[in-house]
CSV table of C-alpha atoms in Angstrom, one decimal:
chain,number,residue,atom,x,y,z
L,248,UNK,CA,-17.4,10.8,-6.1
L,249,UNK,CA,-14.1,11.4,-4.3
L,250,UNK,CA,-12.9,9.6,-1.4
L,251,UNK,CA,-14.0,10.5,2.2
L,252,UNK,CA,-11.2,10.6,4.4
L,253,UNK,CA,-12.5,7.4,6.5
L,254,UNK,CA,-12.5,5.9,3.1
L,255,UNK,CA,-8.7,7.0,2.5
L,256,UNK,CA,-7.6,5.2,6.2
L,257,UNK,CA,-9.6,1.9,5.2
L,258,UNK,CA,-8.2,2.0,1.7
L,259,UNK,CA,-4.2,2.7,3.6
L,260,UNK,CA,-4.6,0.4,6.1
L,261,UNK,CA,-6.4,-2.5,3.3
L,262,UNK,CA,-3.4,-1.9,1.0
L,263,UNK,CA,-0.6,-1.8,4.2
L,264,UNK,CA,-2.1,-5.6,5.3
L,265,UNK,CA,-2.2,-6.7,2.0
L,266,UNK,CA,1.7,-5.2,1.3
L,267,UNK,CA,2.6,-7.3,4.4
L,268,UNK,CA,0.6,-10.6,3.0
L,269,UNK,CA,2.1,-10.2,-0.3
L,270,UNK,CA,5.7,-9.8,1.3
L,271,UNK,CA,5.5,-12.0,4.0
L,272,UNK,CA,4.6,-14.4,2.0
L,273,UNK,CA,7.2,-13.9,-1.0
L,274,UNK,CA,10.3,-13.9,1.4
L,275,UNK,CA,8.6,-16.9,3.8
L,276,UNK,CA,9.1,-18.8,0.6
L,277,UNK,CA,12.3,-17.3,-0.9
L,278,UNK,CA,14.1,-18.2,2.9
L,279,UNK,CA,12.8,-21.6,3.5
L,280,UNK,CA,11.1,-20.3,6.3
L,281,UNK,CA,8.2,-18.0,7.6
L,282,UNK,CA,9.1,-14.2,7.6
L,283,UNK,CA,6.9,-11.9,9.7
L,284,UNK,CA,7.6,-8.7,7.6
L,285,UNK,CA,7.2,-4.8,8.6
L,286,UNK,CA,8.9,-2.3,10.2
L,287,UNK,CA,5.8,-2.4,12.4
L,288,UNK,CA,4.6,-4.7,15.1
L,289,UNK,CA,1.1,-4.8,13.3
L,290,UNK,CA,0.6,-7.1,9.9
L,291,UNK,CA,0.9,-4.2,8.2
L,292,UNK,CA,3.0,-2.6,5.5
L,293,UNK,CA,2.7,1.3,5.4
L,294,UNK,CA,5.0,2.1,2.5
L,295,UNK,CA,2.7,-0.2,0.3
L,296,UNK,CA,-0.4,1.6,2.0
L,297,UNK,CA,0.6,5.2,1.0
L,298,UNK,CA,1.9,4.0,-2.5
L,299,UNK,CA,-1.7,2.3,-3.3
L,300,UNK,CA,-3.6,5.1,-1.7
L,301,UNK,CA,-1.3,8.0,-3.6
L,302,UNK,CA,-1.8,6.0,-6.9
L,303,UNK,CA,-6.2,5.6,-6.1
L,304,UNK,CA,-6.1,9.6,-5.9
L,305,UNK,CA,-4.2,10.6,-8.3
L,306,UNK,CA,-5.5,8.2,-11.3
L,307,UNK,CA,-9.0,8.5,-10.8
L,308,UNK,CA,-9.9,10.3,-13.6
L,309,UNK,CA,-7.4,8.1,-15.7
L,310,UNK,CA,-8.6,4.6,-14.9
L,311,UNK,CA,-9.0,3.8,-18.5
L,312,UNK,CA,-5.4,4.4,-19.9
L,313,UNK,CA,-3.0,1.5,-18.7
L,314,UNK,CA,0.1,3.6,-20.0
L,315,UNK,CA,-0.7,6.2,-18.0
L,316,UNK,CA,-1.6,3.9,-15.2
L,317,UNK,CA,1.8,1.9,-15.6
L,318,UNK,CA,3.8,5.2,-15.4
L,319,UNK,CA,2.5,6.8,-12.5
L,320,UNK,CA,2.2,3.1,-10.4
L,321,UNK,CA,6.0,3.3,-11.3
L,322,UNK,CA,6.7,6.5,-10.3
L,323,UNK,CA,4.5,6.7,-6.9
L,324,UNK,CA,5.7,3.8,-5.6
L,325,UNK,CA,9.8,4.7,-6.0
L,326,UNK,CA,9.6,7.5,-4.5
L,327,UNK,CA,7.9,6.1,-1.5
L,328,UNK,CA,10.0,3.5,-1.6
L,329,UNK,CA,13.1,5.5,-1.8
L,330,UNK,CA,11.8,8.1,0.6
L,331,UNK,CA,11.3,4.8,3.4
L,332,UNK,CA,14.8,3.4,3.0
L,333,UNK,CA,16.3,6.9,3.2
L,334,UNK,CA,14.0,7.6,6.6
L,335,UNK,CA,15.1,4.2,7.7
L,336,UNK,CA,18.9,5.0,7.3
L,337,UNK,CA,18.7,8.5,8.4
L,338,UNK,CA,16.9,8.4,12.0
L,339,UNK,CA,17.3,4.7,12.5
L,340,UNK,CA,20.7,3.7,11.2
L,341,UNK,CA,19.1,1.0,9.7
L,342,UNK,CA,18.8,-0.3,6.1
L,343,UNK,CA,15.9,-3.6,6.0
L,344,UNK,CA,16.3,-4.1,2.2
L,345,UNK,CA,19.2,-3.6,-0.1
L,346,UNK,CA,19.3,-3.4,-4.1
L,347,UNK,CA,23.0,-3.2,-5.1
L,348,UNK,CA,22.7,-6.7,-6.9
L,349,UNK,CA,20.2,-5.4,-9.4
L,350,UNK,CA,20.9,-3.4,-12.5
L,351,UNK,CA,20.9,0.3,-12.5
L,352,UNK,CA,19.8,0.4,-8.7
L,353,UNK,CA,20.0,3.8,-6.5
L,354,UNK,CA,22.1,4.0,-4.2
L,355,UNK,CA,21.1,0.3,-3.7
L,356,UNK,CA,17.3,1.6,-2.5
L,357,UNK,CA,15.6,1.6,-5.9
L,358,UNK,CA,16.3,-0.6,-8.8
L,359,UNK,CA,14.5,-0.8,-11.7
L,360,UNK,CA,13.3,-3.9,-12.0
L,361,UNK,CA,11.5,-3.5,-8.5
L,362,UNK,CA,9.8,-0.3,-10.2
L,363,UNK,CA,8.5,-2.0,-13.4
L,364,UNK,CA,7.1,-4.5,-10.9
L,365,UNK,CA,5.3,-2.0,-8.9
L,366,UNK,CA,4.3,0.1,-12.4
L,367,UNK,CA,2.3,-3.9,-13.9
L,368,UNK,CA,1.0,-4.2,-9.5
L,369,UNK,CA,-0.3,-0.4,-10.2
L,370,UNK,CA,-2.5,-1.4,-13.3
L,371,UNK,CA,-3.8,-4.5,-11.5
L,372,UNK,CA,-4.8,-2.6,-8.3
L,373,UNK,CA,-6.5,-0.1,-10.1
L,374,UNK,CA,-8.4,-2.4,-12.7
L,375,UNK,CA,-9.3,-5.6,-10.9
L,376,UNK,CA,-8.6,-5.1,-7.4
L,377,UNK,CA,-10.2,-1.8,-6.1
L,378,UNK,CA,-13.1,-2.5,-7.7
L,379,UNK,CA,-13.5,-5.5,-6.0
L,380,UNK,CA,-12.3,-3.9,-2.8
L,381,UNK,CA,-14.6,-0.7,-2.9
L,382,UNK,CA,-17.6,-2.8,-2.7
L,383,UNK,CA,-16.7,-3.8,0.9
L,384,UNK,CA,-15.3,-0.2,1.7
L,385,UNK,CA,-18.5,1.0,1.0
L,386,UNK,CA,-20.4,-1.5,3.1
L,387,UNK,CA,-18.3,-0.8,5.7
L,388,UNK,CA,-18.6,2.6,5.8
L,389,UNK,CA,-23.1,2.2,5.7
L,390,UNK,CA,-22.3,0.0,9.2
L,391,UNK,CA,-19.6,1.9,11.1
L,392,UNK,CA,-20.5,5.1,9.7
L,393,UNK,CA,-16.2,5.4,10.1
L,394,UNK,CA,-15.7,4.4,13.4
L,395,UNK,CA,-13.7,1.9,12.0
L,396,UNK,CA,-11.3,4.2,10.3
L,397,UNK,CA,-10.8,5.9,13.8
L,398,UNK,CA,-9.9,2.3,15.6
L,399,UNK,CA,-7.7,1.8,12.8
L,400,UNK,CA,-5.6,5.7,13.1
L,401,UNK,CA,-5.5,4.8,17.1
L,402,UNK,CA,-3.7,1.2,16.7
L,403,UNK,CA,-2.0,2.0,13.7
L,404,UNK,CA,-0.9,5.4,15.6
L,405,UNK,CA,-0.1,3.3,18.8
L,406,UNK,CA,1.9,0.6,17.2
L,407,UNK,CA,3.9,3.5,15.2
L,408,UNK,CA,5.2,4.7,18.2
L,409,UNK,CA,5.9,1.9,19.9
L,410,UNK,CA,7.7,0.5,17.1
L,411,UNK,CA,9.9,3.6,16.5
L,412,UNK,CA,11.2,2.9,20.4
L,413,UNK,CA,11.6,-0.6,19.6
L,414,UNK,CA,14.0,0.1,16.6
L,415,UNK,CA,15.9,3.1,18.3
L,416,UNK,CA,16.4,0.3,21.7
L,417,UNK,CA,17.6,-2.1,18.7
L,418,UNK,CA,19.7,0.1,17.3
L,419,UNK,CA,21.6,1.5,20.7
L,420,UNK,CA,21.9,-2.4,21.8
L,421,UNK,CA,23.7,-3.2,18.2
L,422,UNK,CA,26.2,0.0,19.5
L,423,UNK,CA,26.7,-1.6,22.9
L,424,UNK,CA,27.7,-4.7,21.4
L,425,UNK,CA,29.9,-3.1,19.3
L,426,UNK,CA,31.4,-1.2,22.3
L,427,UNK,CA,31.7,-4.4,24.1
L,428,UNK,CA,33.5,-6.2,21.4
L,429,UNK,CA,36.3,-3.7,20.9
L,430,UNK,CA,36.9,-3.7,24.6
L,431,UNK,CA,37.3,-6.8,24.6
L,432,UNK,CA,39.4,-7.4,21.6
L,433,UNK,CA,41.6,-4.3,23.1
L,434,UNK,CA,42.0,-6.5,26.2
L,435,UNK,CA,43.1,-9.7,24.7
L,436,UNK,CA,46.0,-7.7,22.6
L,437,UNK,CA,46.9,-6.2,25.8
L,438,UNK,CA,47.4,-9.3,27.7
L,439,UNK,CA,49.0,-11.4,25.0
L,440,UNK,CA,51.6,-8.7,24.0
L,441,UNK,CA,52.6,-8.1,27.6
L,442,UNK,CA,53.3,-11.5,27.6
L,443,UNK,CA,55.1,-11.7,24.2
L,444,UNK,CA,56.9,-8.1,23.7
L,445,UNK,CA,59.3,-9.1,21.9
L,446,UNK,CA,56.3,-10.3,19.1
L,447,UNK,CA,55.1,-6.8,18.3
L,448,UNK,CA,51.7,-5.5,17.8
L,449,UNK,CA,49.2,-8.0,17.6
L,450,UNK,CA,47.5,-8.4,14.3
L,451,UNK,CA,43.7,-9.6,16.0
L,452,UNK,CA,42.4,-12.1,13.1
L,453,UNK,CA,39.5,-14.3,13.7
L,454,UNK,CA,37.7,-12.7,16.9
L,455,UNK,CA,34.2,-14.1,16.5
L,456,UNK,CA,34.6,-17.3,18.2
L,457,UNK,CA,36.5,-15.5,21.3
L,458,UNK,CA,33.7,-13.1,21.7
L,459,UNK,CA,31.0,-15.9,21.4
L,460,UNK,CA,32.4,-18.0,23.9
L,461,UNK,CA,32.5,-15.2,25.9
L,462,UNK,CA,28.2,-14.5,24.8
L,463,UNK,CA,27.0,-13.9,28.8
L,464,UNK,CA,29.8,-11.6,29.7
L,465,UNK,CA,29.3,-9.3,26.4
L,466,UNK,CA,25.8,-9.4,25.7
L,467,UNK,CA,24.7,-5.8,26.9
L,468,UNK,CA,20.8,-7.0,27.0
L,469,UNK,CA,18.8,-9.4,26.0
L,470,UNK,CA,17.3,-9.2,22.4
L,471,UNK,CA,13.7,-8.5,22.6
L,472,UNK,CA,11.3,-10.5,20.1
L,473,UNK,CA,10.9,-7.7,17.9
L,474,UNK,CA,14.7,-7.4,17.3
L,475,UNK,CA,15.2,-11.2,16.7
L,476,UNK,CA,12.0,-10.9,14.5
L,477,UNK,CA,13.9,-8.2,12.3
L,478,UNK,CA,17.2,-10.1,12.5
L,479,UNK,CA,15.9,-13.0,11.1
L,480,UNK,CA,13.2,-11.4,8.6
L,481,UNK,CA,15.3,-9.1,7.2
L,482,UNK,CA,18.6,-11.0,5.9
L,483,UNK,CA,19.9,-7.5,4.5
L,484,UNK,CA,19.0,-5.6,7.5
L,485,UNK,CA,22.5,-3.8,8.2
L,486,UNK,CA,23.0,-1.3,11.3
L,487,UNK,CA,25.7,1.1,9.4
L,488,UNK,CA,27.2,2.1,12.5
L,489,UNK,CA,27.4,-1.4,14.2
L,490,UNK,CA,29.8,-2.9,11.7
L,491,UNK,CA,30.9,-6.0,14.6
L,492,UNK,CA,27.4,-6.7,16.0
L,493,UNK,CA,26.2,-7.4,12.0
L,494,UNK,CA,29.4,-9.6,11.3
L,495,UNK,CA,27.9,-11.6,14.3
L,496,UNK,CA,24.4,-11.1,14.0
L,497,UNK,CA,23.6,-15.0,13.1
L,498,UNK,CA,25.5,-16.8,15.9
L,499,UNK,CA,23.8,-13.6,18.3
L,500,UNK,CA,20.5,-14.8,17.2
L,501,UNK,CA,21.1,-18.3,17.5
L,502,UNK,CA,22.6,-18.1,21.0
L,503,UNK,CA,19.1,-15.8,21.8
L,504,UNK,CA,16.4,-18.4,20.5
């Protein structure tokens, strides 16, 4: 039978939490420390929910050939995971994960050892884990009769939103302190070539201890916990056009905690 679309939500939001477990738990112990992942406020992972829930509906009547299985779990899951970072970039200005390290990567958003991963994560959904998994959908559904899969669209829908402003208010505050920093380097060359003209044009080196000791007067707003969460889960995380704010981003989070 196909899937009912209450069935679909459960099955995206099941496979977005467990995306976010799975990661989460990978980077907590690659950095030595814990990691709340996700763009989203919620313990959840969309871009793993739509890959797993794309891959359920379009290999259901296929379950049996692991090749076929492997190819599409590799292919579904790029492009989602292509189409995310490119989103990510586009309207946010902001890249969370970067591939340029790994062999024959795309434009450092896809690599291909991150696909044959998700290709083997494919078989093993669709053979041991959603089987497993069903069996509770489908109790589920007998009890709530998919009022749970409505709760779900209104928190997930809620948190969406709010999480969109939360990155957009990230991304302007990594611009103000951007803004702040070359003022302030602009007023430092000033004032120490009026006093030596006869030096030249100042070459500014090492600025990042000036404009740290100078945290209270620059800092344009206080970091909220979402943006220090996102700082300090994401290592790669890189606002393109806050090039100063990222050179400093460490000692900013540290003076924040």
């Amino acid at each position: 039978m196909p899937y009912t679309i209450s069935e679909i939500i459960i099955l995206f939001f099941t496979y977005s939490f467990i995306g976010w477990l799975w990661e989460t738990f990978y980077c907590s112990l690659k950095d030595h420390h814990f990691d709340y992942r996700g763009f989203l406020f919620g313990p959840y992972c969309p871009v793993y929910g739509f890959a797993a829930t794309t891959i359920l509906l379009l290999t259901r009547k296929i379950q049996n050939n692991l090749f076929l299985l492997f190819l599409i779990g590799i292919v579904v899951a790029t492009i989602f995971e292509f189409v995310a970072s490119l989103f990510l970039e586009k309207f946010f200005h902001v890249k969370l994960w970067d591939y340029f390290k790994l062999w024959g990567n795309i434009q450092g958003r896809v690599a291909p050892a991150i696909s044959l991963f998700w290709g083997v994560g494919t078989v093993l959904l669709v053979k041991f884990v959603q089987p497993l998994l069903q069996r509770l959908i489908d109790l589920e559904e007998r009890q709530t009769h998919g009022w749970l899969a409505v709760g779900i669209t209104l928190v997930m829908g809620i948190d969406t939103v709010l999480s969109m402003i939360s990155v957009e208010i990230f991304h302007m505050t990594a611009k103000k302190w951007d803004e702040h920093i070359n003022r302030f380097i602009e007023r430092v060359r000033v004032r120490v070539e009026s006093r030596m003209p006869e030096k030249g044009k100042l070459k500014v080196g090492d600025w990042h201890n000036s404009v740290m000791q100078h945290f209270n007067e620059l800092r344009p707003q206080p970091l909220s916990w979402n943006h220090k969460r996102l700082l300090k889960s994401f290592p790669k995380l890189k606002v393109l056009d806050a090039p100063k704010f990222m050179e400093i981003k460490k000692e900013i989070l540290k003076k924040e905690r």
